[in-house]
Tab-separated table of C-alpha atoms in Angstrom:
chain	number	residue	atom	x	y	z
A	1	MET	CA	-35.675	-22.198	-1.546
A	2	THR	CA	-38.897	-20.209	-1.354
A	3	VAL	CA	-39.473	-16.693	-2.620
A	4	GLN	CA	-39.625	-15.641	1.059
A	5	ASN	CA	-36.220	-17.260	1.692
A	6	LEU	CA	-34.850	-15.203	-1.200
A	7	ALA	CA	-36.370	-12.045	0.237
A	8	ASP	CA	-34.896	-12.828	3.639
A	9	SER	CA	-31.461	-13.557	2.200
A	10	GLY	CA	-30.765	-9.853	1.659
A	11	LEU	CA	-29.374	-10.547	-1.840
A	12	PHE	CA	-31.903	-8.274	-3.531
A	13	ALA	CA	-34.216	-5.444	-2.586
A	14	LEU	CA	-37.894	-6.384	-2.584
A	15	GLU	CA	-39.689	-4.011	-4.920
A	16	ASN	CA	-43.100	-5.701	-4.717
A	17	GLU	CA	-44.196	-8.446	-2.333
A	18	GLY	CA	-46.428	-10.810	-4.254
A	19	ASP	CA	-49.135	-13.233	-3.162
A	20	GLU	CA	-46.994	-16.377	-3.241
A	21	MET	CA	-44.049	-15.706	-0.952
A	22	ASP	CA	-44.098	-19.349	0.112
A	23	ARG	CA	-43.684	-20.537	-3.480
A	24	GLU	CA	-40.740	-22.788	-4.177
A	25	ILE	CA	-38.194	-21.449	-6.684
A	26	THR	CA	-37.298	-24.300	-9.049
A	27	LYS	CA	-34.447	-22.713	-11.020
A	28	CYS	CA	-33.090	-19.458	-12.369
A	29	PHE	CA	-33.922	-18.187	-15.863
A	30	CYS	CA	-32.259	-15.298	-17.729
A	31	CYS	CA	-33.717	-13.709	-20.831
A	32	ASP	CA	-34.588	-10.266	-22.115
A	33	LEU	CA	-36.485	-11.377	-25.245
A	34	LEU	CA	-40.096	-11.621	-24.083
A	35	SER	CA	-41.162	-14.023	-26.864
A	36	VAL	CA	-38.390	-16.426	-25.908
A	37	ALA	CA	-39.180	-16.140	-22.189
A	38	MET	CA	-42.860	-16.843	-22.884
A	39	GLY	CA	-42.007	-20.187	-24.385
A	40	LYS	CA	-38.938	-21.231	-22.397
A	41	ALA	CA	-39.180	-19.835	-18.878
A	42	PRO	CA	-39.852	-22.824	-16.590
A	43	ALA	CA	-42.680	-22.704	-14.094
A	44	GLY	CA	-41.457	-21.684	-10.688
A	45	CYS	CA	-38.389	-19.924	-11.958
A	46	ALA	CA	-36.749	-16.765	-10.651
A	47	TRP	CA	-36.613	-14.740	-13.888
A	48	VAL	CA	-33.718	-12.323	-14.131
A	49	THR	CA	-34.177	-9.562	-16.677
A	50	VAL	CA	-33.694	-5.845	-17.443
A	51	MET	CA	-37.047	-5.468	-19.208
A	52	GLY	CA	-39.023	-3.294	-16.753
A	53	ASN	CA	-42.278	-2.877	-18.628
A	54	MET	CA	-45.754	-4.264	-18.096
A	55	ASN	CA	-45.256	-6.921	-20.853
A	56	THR	CA	-42.599	-8.520	-18.625
A	57	LEU	CA	-45.177	-8.978	-15.870
A	58	ALA	CA	-47.631	-10.451	-18.379
A	59	VAL	CA	-45.034	-12.988	-19.538
A	60	ALA	CA	-44.032	-13.734	-15.904
A	61	SER	CA	-47.681	-14.550	-15.215
A	62	LEU	CA	-48.125	-16.623	-18.366
A	63	ALA	CA	-44.907	-18.542	-17.720
A	64	ASP	CA	-45.853	-19.028	-14.043
A	65	ALA	CA	-42.553	-17.578	-12.817
A	66	ALA	CA	-42.140	-17.616	-9.011
A	67	CYS	CA	-40.668	-14.102	-9.082
A	68	VAL	CA	-38.956	-11.528	-11.270
A	69	ILE	CA	-35.567	-10.032	-10.517
A	70	MET	CA	-34.826	-6.704	-12.151
A	71	ALA	CA	-31.054	-6.535	-12.663
A	72	GLU	CA	-28.543	-3.808	-13.485
A	73	GLY	CA	-30.478	-1.180	-11.508
A	74	VAL	CA	-33.265	-1.125	-14.044
A	75	PRO	CA	-36.559	-0.306	-12.315
A	76	LEU	CA	-40.064	-1.326	-13.267
A	77	ASP	CA	-41.847	1.573	-14.966
A	78	ALA	CA	-44.885	2.943	-13.147
A	79	THR	CA	-47.402	0.906	-15.186
A	80	ALA	CA	-45.475	-2.312	-14.544
A	81	ALA	CA	-45.177	-1.562	-10.828
A	82	ASN	CA	-48.952	-1.113	-10.619
A	83	LYS	CA	-49.501	-4.325	-12.510
A	84	ALA	CA	-47.200	-6.239	-10.182
A	85	LYS	CA	-49.225	-4.993	-7.254
A	86	MET	CA	-52.562	-5.794	-8.881
A	87	GLN	CA	-51.486	-9.282	-9.946
A	88	GLY	CA	-49.534	-10.161	-6.818
A	89	ILE	CA	-46.230	-10.771	-8.611
A	90	THR	CA	-43.107	-10.673	-6.474
A	91	VAL	CA	-40.421	-8.397	-7.945
A	92	PHE	CA	-36.913	-7.907	-6.681
A	93	LYS	CA	-34.350	-5.376	-7.824
A	94	THR	CA	-30.555	-5.315	-7.793
A	95	GLU	CA	-27.647	-3.374	-9.174
A	96	LEU	CA	-25.900	-6.660	-10.080
A	97	PRO	CA	-25.518	-7.597	-13.756
A	98	ILE	CA	-27.890	-10.265	-14.971
A	99	PHE	CA	-25.284	-13.063	-14.838
A	100	GLU	CA	-24.148	-12.272	-11.297
A	101	ALA	CA	-27.800	-12.015	-10.068
A	102	ALA	CA	-28.653	-15.346	-11.617
A	103	LEU	CA	-25.477	-16.968	-10.241
A	104	ALA	CA	-26.363	-15.774	-6.714
A	105	VAL	CA	-29.827	-17.410	-7.010
A	106	HIS	CA	-28.335	-20.545	-8.541
A	107	GLU	CA	-25.844	-20.867	-5.704
A	108	ARG	CA	-28.636	-20.486	-3.107
A	109	LEU	CA	-30.624	-23.164	-4.843
A	110	GLY	CA	-27.692	-25.569	-4.457
A	111	VAL	CA	-28.358	-27.068	-7.867
């Protein structure tokens, strides 16, 4: 499944369309501890988190995440939203809890 497929699925609202909408999502990753995510998020993942600050976008870039999914209705703050636009990072948002959002992606991946 690509990031564009996820956007087209209607599961989540697209908060920022990034530069790599044709990127393949390899797996789902859940973590709110940025230091852990930096070392353990697999490249190409759909990262589900509630951390809506600019450090999250920095870690997503360093970890080479395919996209970020903001769960539980938590928005990106204004600085993070601008950073997502500047760096071309795809960000989705949802009211779903982290687990349910990750499970929805996992089911779409058919893993």
